PDB file of N, CA and C in Angstrom:
ATOM      1  N   MET D  17       0.720  -1.433  -0.078  1.00  0.00           N
ATOM      2  CA  MET D  17       0.010  -0.069   0.188  1.00  0.00           C
ATOM      3  C   MET D  17       0.942   1.087  -0.085  1.00  0.00           C
ATOM      4  N   LYS D  18       1.916   1.075   0.818  1.00  0.00           N
ATOM      5  CA  LYS D  18       2.799   2.359   0.742  1.00  0.00           C
ATOM      6  C   LYS D  18       3.598   2.577  -0.478  1.00  0.00           C
ATOM      7  N   THR D  19       3.770   1.507  -1.366  1.00  0.00           N
ATOM      8  CA  THR D  19       4.510   1.677  -2.496  1.00  0.00           C
ATOM      9  C   THR D  19       3.550   2.405  -3.681  1.00  0.00           C
ATOM     10  N   ILE D  20       2.244   1.944  -3.529  1.00  0.00           N
ATOM     11  CA  ILE D  20       1.237   2.630  -4.454  1.00  0.00           C
ATOM     12  C   ILE D  20       1.173   4.146  -4.128  1.00  0.00           C
ATOM     13  N   ILE D  21       0.870   4.629  -2.759  1.00  0.00           N
ATOM     14  CA  ILE D  21       0.942   5.959  -2.530  1.00  0.00           C
ATOM     15  C   ILE D  21       2.106   6.702  -2.884  1.00  0.00           C
ATOM     16  N   SER D  22       3.241   6.140  -2.618  1.00  0.00           N
ATOM     17  CA  SER D  22       4.458   6.482  -2.946  1.00  0.00           C
ATOM     18  C   SER D  22       4.748   6.881  -4.512  1.00  0.00           C
ATOM     19  N   VAL D  23       4.359   6.045  -5.471  1.00  0.00           N
ATOM     20  CA  VAL D  23       4.371   6.260  -6.743  1.00  0.00           C
ATOM     21  C   VAL D  23       3.145   7.288  -7.208  1.00  0.00           C
ATOM     22  N   LEU D  24       2.122   7.275  -6.587  1.00  0.00           N
ATOM     23  CA  LEU D  24       1.090   8.463  -7.072  1.00  0.00           C
ATOM     24  C   LEU D  24       1.750   9.763  -6.553  1.00  0.00           C
ATOM     25  N   ILE D  25       2.294   9.855  -5.532  1.00  0.00           N
ATOM     26  CA  ILE D  25       2.885  11.027  -5.150  1.00  0.00           C
ATOM     27  C   ILE D  25       3.976  11.572  -5.967  1.00  0.00           C
ATOM     28  N   LEU D  26       4.671  10.503  -6.414  1.00  0.00           N
ATOM     29  CA  LEU D  26       5.994  10.927  -7.294  1.00  0.00           C
ATOM     30  C   LEU D  26       5.252  11.286  -8.665  1.00  0.00           C
ATOM     31  N   VAL D  27       4.225  10.682  -9.098  1.00  0.00           N
ATOM     32  CA  VAL D  27       3.425  11.004 -10.455  1.00  0.00           C
ATOM     33  C   VAL D  27       3.017  12.573 -10.320  1.00  0.00           C
ATOM     34  N   LEU D  28       2.513  12.727  -9.211  1.00  0.00           N
ATOM     35  CA  LEU D  28       1.694  14.078  -9.010  1.00  0.00           C
ATOM     36  C   LEU D  28       2.877  15.208  -8.838  1.00  0.00           C
ATOM     37  N   VAL D  29       4.072  14.898  -8.300  1.00  0.00           N
ATOM     38  CA  VAL D  29       5.100  15.796  -8.316  1.00  0.00           C
ATOM     39  C   VAL D  29       5.618  16.230  -9.699  1.00  0.00           C
ATOM     40  N   LEU D  30       5.850  15.141 -10.436  1.00  0.00           N
ATOM     41  CA  LEU D  30       6.351  15.159 -11.671  1.00  0.00           C
ATOM     42  C   LEU D  30       5.271  16.000 -12.613  1.00  0.00           C
ATOM     43  N   SER D  31       4.332  15.671 -12.535  1.00  0.00           N
ATOM     44  CA  SER D  31       3.194  16.305 -13.383  1.00  0.00           C
ATOM     45  C   SER D  31       3.103  17.730 -13.081  1.00  0.00           C
ATOM     46  N   ILE D  32       3.259  18.119 -11.859  1.00  0.00           N
ATOM     47  CA  ILE D  32       3.196  19.605 -11.344  1.00  0.00           C
ATOM     48  C   ILE D  32       4.399  20.332 -11.901  1.00  0.00           C
ATOM     49  N   GLY D  33       5.658  19.750 -11.820  1.00  0.00           N
ATOM     50  CA  GLY D  33       6.954  20.115 -12.345  1.00  0.00           C
ATOM     51  C   GLY D  33       6.954  20.359 -13.970  1.00  0.00           C
ATOM     52  N   ILE D  34       6.289  19.391 -14.639  1.00  0.00           N
ATOM     53  CA  ILE D  34       6.249  19.509 -16.150  1.00  0.00           C
ATOM     54  C   ILE D  34       5.355  20.561 -16.480  1.00  0.00           C
ATOM     55  N   GLU D  35       3.725  20.625 -15.583  1.00  0.00           N
ATOM     56  CA  GLU D  35       3.165  21.691 -15.966  1.00  0.00           C
ATOM     57  C   GLU D  35       3.847  22.856 -15.729  1.00  0.00           C
ATOM     58  N   ASN D  36       4.575  23.219 -15.024  1.00  0.00           N
ATOM     59  CA  ASN D  36       5.302  24.456 -14.582  1.00  0.00           C
ATOM     60  C   ASN D  36       6.464  24.932 -15.599  1.00  0.00           C
ATOM     61  N   GLU D  37       7.083  23.893 -16.418  1.00  0.00           N
ATOM     62  CA  GLU D  37       8.044  23.713 -17.342  1.00  0.00           C
ATOM     63  C   GLU D  37       9.128  23.705 -16.550  1.00  0.00           C
ATOM     64  N   GLY D  38       9.216  23.133 -15.457  1.00  0.00           N
ATOM     65  CA  GLY D  38      10.425  22.983 -14.516  1.00  0.00           C
ATOM     66  C   GLY D  38      11.485  22.019 -15.265  1.00  0.00           C
ATOM     67  N   PRO D  39      11.226  20.617 -15.042  1.00  0.00           N
ATOM     68  CA  PRO D  39      12.132  19.769 -15.588  1.00  0.00           C
ATOM     69  C   PRO D  39      12.324  19.749 -17.320  1.00  0.00           C
ATOM     70  N   VAL D  40      11.230  20.204 -17.669  1.00  0.00           N
ATOM     71  CA  VAL D  40      11.219  20.076 -19.273  1.00  0.00           C
ATOM     72  C   VAL D  40      11.017  21.544 -19.663  1.00  0.00           C
ATOM     73  N   LYS D  41      12.065  21.991 -20.289  1.00  0.00           N
ATOM     74  CA  LYS D  41      11.922  23.339 -21.235  1.00  0.00           C
ATOM     75  C   LYS D  41      11.654  23.182 -22.240  1.00  0.00           C
ATOM     76  N   VAL D  42      10.625  23.889 -22.908  1.00  0.00           N
ATOM     77  CA  VAL D  42      10.085  23.860 -24.192  1.00  0.00           C
ATOM     78  C   VAL D  42      10.406  25.295 -24.792  1.00  0.00           C
ATOM     79  N   ILE D  43      10.893  25.059 -26.044  1.00  0.00           N
ATOM     80  CA  ILE D  43      11.354  26.120 -26.849  1.00  0.00           C
ATOM     81  C   ILE D  43      10.301  26.274 -28.061  1.00  0.00           C
ATOM     82  N   GLU D  44       9.573  27.250 -28.113  1.00  0.00           N
ATOM     83  CA  GLU D  44       8.591  27.659 -29.038  1.00  0.00           C
ATOM     84  C   GLU D  44       9.276  28.445 -30.257  1.00  0.00           C
ATOM     85  N   ALA D  45       8.991  28.123 -31.285  1.00  0.00           N
ATOM     86  CA  ALA D  45       9.524  28.790 -32.502  1.00  0.00           C
ATOM     87  C   ALA D  45       8.562  29.134 -33.646  1.00  0.00           C
ATOM     88  N   ARG D  46       8.409  30.064 -34.097  1.00  0.00           N
ATOM     89  CA  ARG D  46       7.451  30.532 -35.080  1.00  0.00           C
ATOM     90  C   ARG D  46       8.164  30.749 -36.529  1.00  0.00           C
ATOM     91  N   SER D  47       7.425  30.775 -37.492  1.00  0.00           N
ATOM     92  CA  SER D  47       8.021  31.057 -38.954  1.00  0.00           C
ATOM     93  C   SER D  47       7.359  32.386 -39.447  1.00  0.00           C
ATOM     94  N   CYS D  48       8.231  33.316 -39.670  1.00  0.00           N
ATOM     95  CA  CYS D  48       7.555  34.689 -40.474  1.00  0.00           C
ATOM     96  C   CYS D  48       8.359  34.967 -41.646  1.00  0.00           C
ATOM     97  N   GLU D  49       7.466  35.860 -42.302  1.00  0.00           N
ATOM     98  CA  GLU D  49       7.982  36.222 -43.416  1.00  0.00           C
ATOM     99  C   GLU D  49       7.692  37.576 -43.618  1.00  0.00           C
ATOM    100  N   GLU D  50       8.869  38.297 -43.618  1.00  0.00           N
ATOM    101  CA  GLU D  50       8.837  39.861 -43.861  1.00  0.00           C
ATOM    102  C   GLU D  50       9.835  40.187 -44.826  1.00  0.00           C
ATOM    103  N   LYS D  51       9.779  41.405 -45.346  1.00  0.00           N
ATOM    104  CA  LYS D  51      10.725  41.948 -46.304  1.00  0.00           C
ATOM    105  C   LYS D  51      11.483  42.924 -45.743  1.00  0.00           C
ATOM    106  N   LEU D  52      12.922  42.449 -45.565  1.00  0.00           N
ATOM    107  CA  LEU D  52      13.532  43.437 -44.759  1.00  0.00           C
ATOM    108  C   LEU D  52      14.366  44.434 -45.763  1.00  0.00           C
ATOM    109  N   TYR D  53      14.646  44.011 -47.081  1.00  0.00           N
ATOM    110  CA  TYR D  53      15.327  44.788 -47.909  1.00  0.00           C
ATOM    111  C   TYR D  53      14.686  44.628 -49.324  1.00  0.00           C
ATOM    112  N   GLU D  54      14.537  45.859 -49.787  1.00  0.00           N
ATOM    113  CA  GLU D  54      13.957  45.932 -51.277  1.00  0.00           C
ATOM    114  C   GLU D  54      14.417  45.328 -52.401  1.00  0.00           C
ATOM    115  N   ASN D  55      15.811  45.714 -52.748  1.00  0.00           N
ATOM    116  CA  ASN D  55      16.331  45.001 -53.873  1.00  0.00           C
ATOM    117  C   ASN D  55      17.783  44.409 -53.530  1.00  0.00           C
ATOM    118  N   ASP D  56      18.209  44.502 -52.401  1.00  0.00           N
ATOM    119  CA  ASP D  56      19.501  43.980 -52.076  1.00  0.00           C
ATOM    120  C   ASP D  56      19.265  42.987 -50.768  1.00  0.00           C
ATOM    121  N   CYS D  57      19.299  41.797 -51.027  1.00  0.00           N
ATOM    122  CA  CYS D  57      19.275  40.869 -49.945  1.00  0.00           C
ATOM    123  C   CYS D  57      20.646  39.925 -49.867  1.00  0.00           C
ATOM    124  N   GLN D  58      21.280  40.140 -48.573  1.00  0.00           N
ATOM    125  CA  GLN D  58      22.700  39.495 -48.421  1.00  0.00           C
ATOM    126  C   GLN D  58      22.346  38.530 -47.209  1.00  0.00           C
ATOM    127  N   GLU D  59      22.697  37.423 -47.253  1.00  0.00           N
ATOM    128  CA  GLU D  59      22.402  36.354 -46.349  1.00  0.00           C
ATOM    129  C   GLU D  59      22.853  36.785 -44.898  1.00  0.00           C
ATOM    130  N   ASN D  60      24.052  37.146 -44.907  1.00  0.00           N
ATOM    131  CA  ASN D  60      24.609  37.383 -43.572  1.00  0.00           C
ATOM    132  C   ASN D  60      23.970  38.785 -42.806  1.00  0.00           C
ATOM    133  N   LYS D  61      23.655  39.632 -43.703  1.00  0.00           N
ATOM    134  CA  LYS D  61      23.080  40.994 -43.257  1.00  0.00           C
ATOM    135  C   LYS D  61      21.472  40.644 -42.796  1.00  0.00           C
ATOM    136  N   CYS D  62      21.001  39.643 -43.634  1.00  0.00           N
ATOM    137  CA  CYS D  62      19.292  39.563 -43.173  1.00  0.00           C
ATOM    138  C   CYS D  62      19.413  38.687 -42.087  1.00  0.00           C
ATOM    139  N   ASN D  63      20.374  37.685 -41.800  1.00  0.00           N
ATOM    140  CA  ASN D  63      20.244  36.759 -40.558  1.00  0.00           C
ATOM    141  C   ASN D  63      20.598  37.641 -39.239  1.00  0.00           C
ATOM    142  N   ALA D  64      21.570  38.518 -39.490  1.00  0.00           N
ATOM    143  CA  ALA D  64      21.898  39.418 -38.257  1.00  0.00           C
ATOM    144  C   ALA D  64      20.787  40.314 -37.908  1.00  0.00           C
ATOM    145  N   ASP D  65      20.258  40.853 -38.828  1.00  0.00           N
ATOM    146  CA  ASP D  65      19.052  41.726 -38.628  1.00  0.00           C
ATOM    147  C   ASP D  65      17.842  40.953 -38.037  1.00  0.00           C
ATOM    148  N   CYS D  66      17.558  39.935 -38.475  1.00  0.00           N
ATOM    149  CA  CYS D  66      16.421  38.910 -38.160  1.00  0.00           C
ATOM    150  C   CYS D  66      16.635  38.813 -36.393  1.00  0.00           C
ATOM    151  N   GLN D  67      18.011  38.272 -36.259  1.00  0.00           N
ATOM    152  CA  GLN D  67      18.328  37.955 -34.871  1.00  0.00           C
ATOM    153  C   GLN D  67      18.304  39.154 -33.988  1.00  0.00           C
ATOM    154  N   ARG D  68      18.416  40.410 -34.257  1.00  0.00           N
ATOM    155  CA  ARG D  68      18.401  41.723 -33.513  1.00  0.00           C
ATOM    156  C   ARG D  68      16.902  42.075 -33.402  1.00  0.00           C
ATOM    157  N   LYS D  69      16.141  41.562 -34.345  1.00  0.00           N
ATOM    158  CA  LYS D  69      15.036  41.983 -34.349  1.00  0.00           C
ATOM    159  C   LYS D  69      13.902  41.039 -33.318  1.00  0.00           C
ATOM    160  N   HIS D  70      14.271  39.629 -33.752  1.00  0.00           N
ATOM    161  CA  HIS D  70      13.359  38.666 -33.015  1.00  0.00           C
ATOM    162  C   HIS D  70      14.036  37.906 -32.153  1.00  0.00           C
ATOM    163  N   GLY D  71      15.168  38.054 -31.809  1.00  0.00           N
ATOM    164  CA  GLY D  71      16.011  37.179 -30.778  1.00  0.00           C
ATOM    165  C   GLY D  71      16.998  36.315 -31.336  1.00  0.00           C
ATOM    166  N   ASN D  72      17.747  35.799 -30.430  1.00  0.00           N
ATOM    167  CA  ASN D  72      18.831  35.004 -30.907  1.00  0.00           C
ATOM    168  C   ASN D  72      18.593  33.622 -31.546  1.00  0.00           C
ATOM    169  N   LEU D  73      17.330  33.289 -31.205  1.00  0.00           N
ATOM    170  CA  LEU D  73      17.189  31.841 -31.801  1.00  0.00           C
ATOM    171  C   LEU D  73      16.481  32.076 -33.197  1.00  0.00           C
ATOM    172  N   ALA D  74      16.119  33.237 -33.671  1.00  0.00           N
ATOM    173  CA  ALA D  74      15.673  33.455 -34.935  1.00  0.00           C
ATOM    174  C   ALA D  74      16.877  33.325 -36.002  1.00  0.00           C
ATOM    175  N   SER D  75      16.469  32.872 -37.265  1.00  0.00           N
ATOM    176  CA  SER D  75      17.210  33.025 -38.512  1.00  0.00           C
ATOM    177  C   SER D  75      16.647  33.439 -39.534  1.00  0.00           C
ATOM    178  N   GLY D  76      17.435  34.340 -40.337  1.00  0.00           N
ATOM    179  CA  GLY D  76      16.857  34.835 -41.466  1.00  0.00           C
ATOM    180  C   GLY D  76      17.579  34.190 -42.852  1.00  0.00           C
ATOM    181  N   MET D  77      16.887  34.350 -43.814  1.00  0.00           N
ATOM    182  CA  MET D  77      17.511  33.984 -45.105  1.00  0.00           C
ATOM    183  C   MET D  77      16.885  34.715 -46.247  1.00  0.00           C
ATOM    184  N   CYS D  78      17.679  34.662 -47.383  1.00  0.00           N
ATOM    185  CA  CYS D  78      17.059  35.378 -48.696  1.00  0.00           C
ATOM    186  C   CYS D  78      16.143  34.334 -49.295  1.00  0.00           C
ATOM    187  N   ASN D  79      14.913  34.949 -49.621  1.00  0.00           N
ATOM    188  CA  ASN D  79      14.045  33.988 -50.211  1.00  0.00           C
ATOM    189  C   ASN D  79      13.518  34.861 -51.358  1.00  0.00           C
ATOM    190  N   VAL D  80      13.878  34.555 -52.624  1.00  0.00           N
ATOM    191  CA  VAL D  80      13.651  35.101 -53.646  1.00  0.00           C
ATOM    192  C   VAL D  80      12.705  34.538 -54.739  1.00  0.00           C
ATOM    193  N   THR D  81      11.687  34.771 -55.180  1.00  0.00           N
ATOM    194  CA  THR D  81      10.817  34.368 -55.791  1.00  0.00           C
ATOM    195  C   THR D  81      11.076  34.751 -57.324  1.00  0.00           C
ATOM    196  N   PRO D  82      10.874  33.870 -58.420  1.00  0.00           N
ATOM    197  CA  PRO D  82      11.201  34.153 -59.899  1.00  0.00           C
ATOM    198  C   PRO D  82      10.444  35.418 -60.451  1.00  0.00           C
ATOM    199  N   SER D  83       9.308  35.789 -59.754  1.00  0.00           N
ATOM    200  CA  SER D  83       8.750  36.965 -60.283  1.00  0.00           C
ATOM    201  C   SER D  83       9.349  38.181 -59.770  1.00  0.00           C
ATOM    202  N   THR D  84      10.057  38.153 -58.924  1.00  0.00           N
ATOM    203  CA  THR D  84      10.723  39.477 -58.474  1.00  0.00           C
ATOM    204  C   THR D  84      12.265  39.354 -58.761  1.00  0.00           C
ATOM    205  N   PRO D  85      12.620  40.087 -59.936  1.00  0.00           N
ATOM    206  CA  PRO D  85      14.169  40.026 -60.291  1.00  0.00           C
ATOM    207  C   PRO D  85      14.998  40.866 -59.358  1.00  0.00           C
ATOM    208  N   HIS D  86      15.998  40.235 -58.718  1.00  0.00           N
ATOM    209  CA  HIS D  86      16.720  40.830 -57.999  1.00  0.00           C
ATOM    210  C   HIS D  86      18.348  40.459 -58.372  1.00  0.00           C
ATOM    211  N   THR D  87      19.117  41.326 -58.067  1.00  0.00           N
ATOM    212  CA  THR D  87      20.584  41.237 -58.284  1.00  0.00           C
ATOM    213  C   THR D  87      21.314  40.810 -56.924  1.00  0.00           C
ATOM    214  N   ASN D  88      22.191  39.993 -56.887  1.00  0.00           N
ATOM    215  CA  ASN D  88      22.925  39.802 -55.640  1.00  0.00           C
ATOM    216  C   ASN D  88      22.364  38.993 -54.499  1.00  0.00           C
ATOM    217  N   ASN D  89      21.346  38.124 -55.101  1.00  0.00           N
ATOM    218  CA  ASN D  89      20.619  37.429 -54.026  1.00  0.00           C
ATOM    219  C   ASN D  89      20.925  35.724 -54.462  1.00  0.00           C
ATOM    220  N   LYS D  90      20.883  35.387 -53.125  1.00  0.00           N
ATOM    221  CA  LYS D  90      21.112  33.726 -53.158  1.00  0.00           C
ATOM    222  C   LYS D  90      19.474  33.174 -53.135  1.00  0.00           C
ATOM    223  N   ILE D  91      19.471  32.146 -54.074  1.00  0.00           N
ATOM    224  CA  ILE D  91      18.190  31.681 -54.194  1.00  0.00           C
ATOM    225  C   ILE D  91      18.388  30.132 -53.559  1.00  0.00           C
TER     226      ILE D  91
END
């Protein structure tokens, strides 16, 4: 009987800890699209500005569609 109560208490403590994000840390990320530069997309500049604006976990990249002709862009 004591072992069952001990197990139930342990499960209760762990569930409270997980609910408060104690033992398990959750990283939430989102994908956003925004135009930072009109005609000049440089990968390192875009990534640095994206991190400055949205935090260190953000990453930016040049995304050029064929309908918008740009020079100096990586596809």
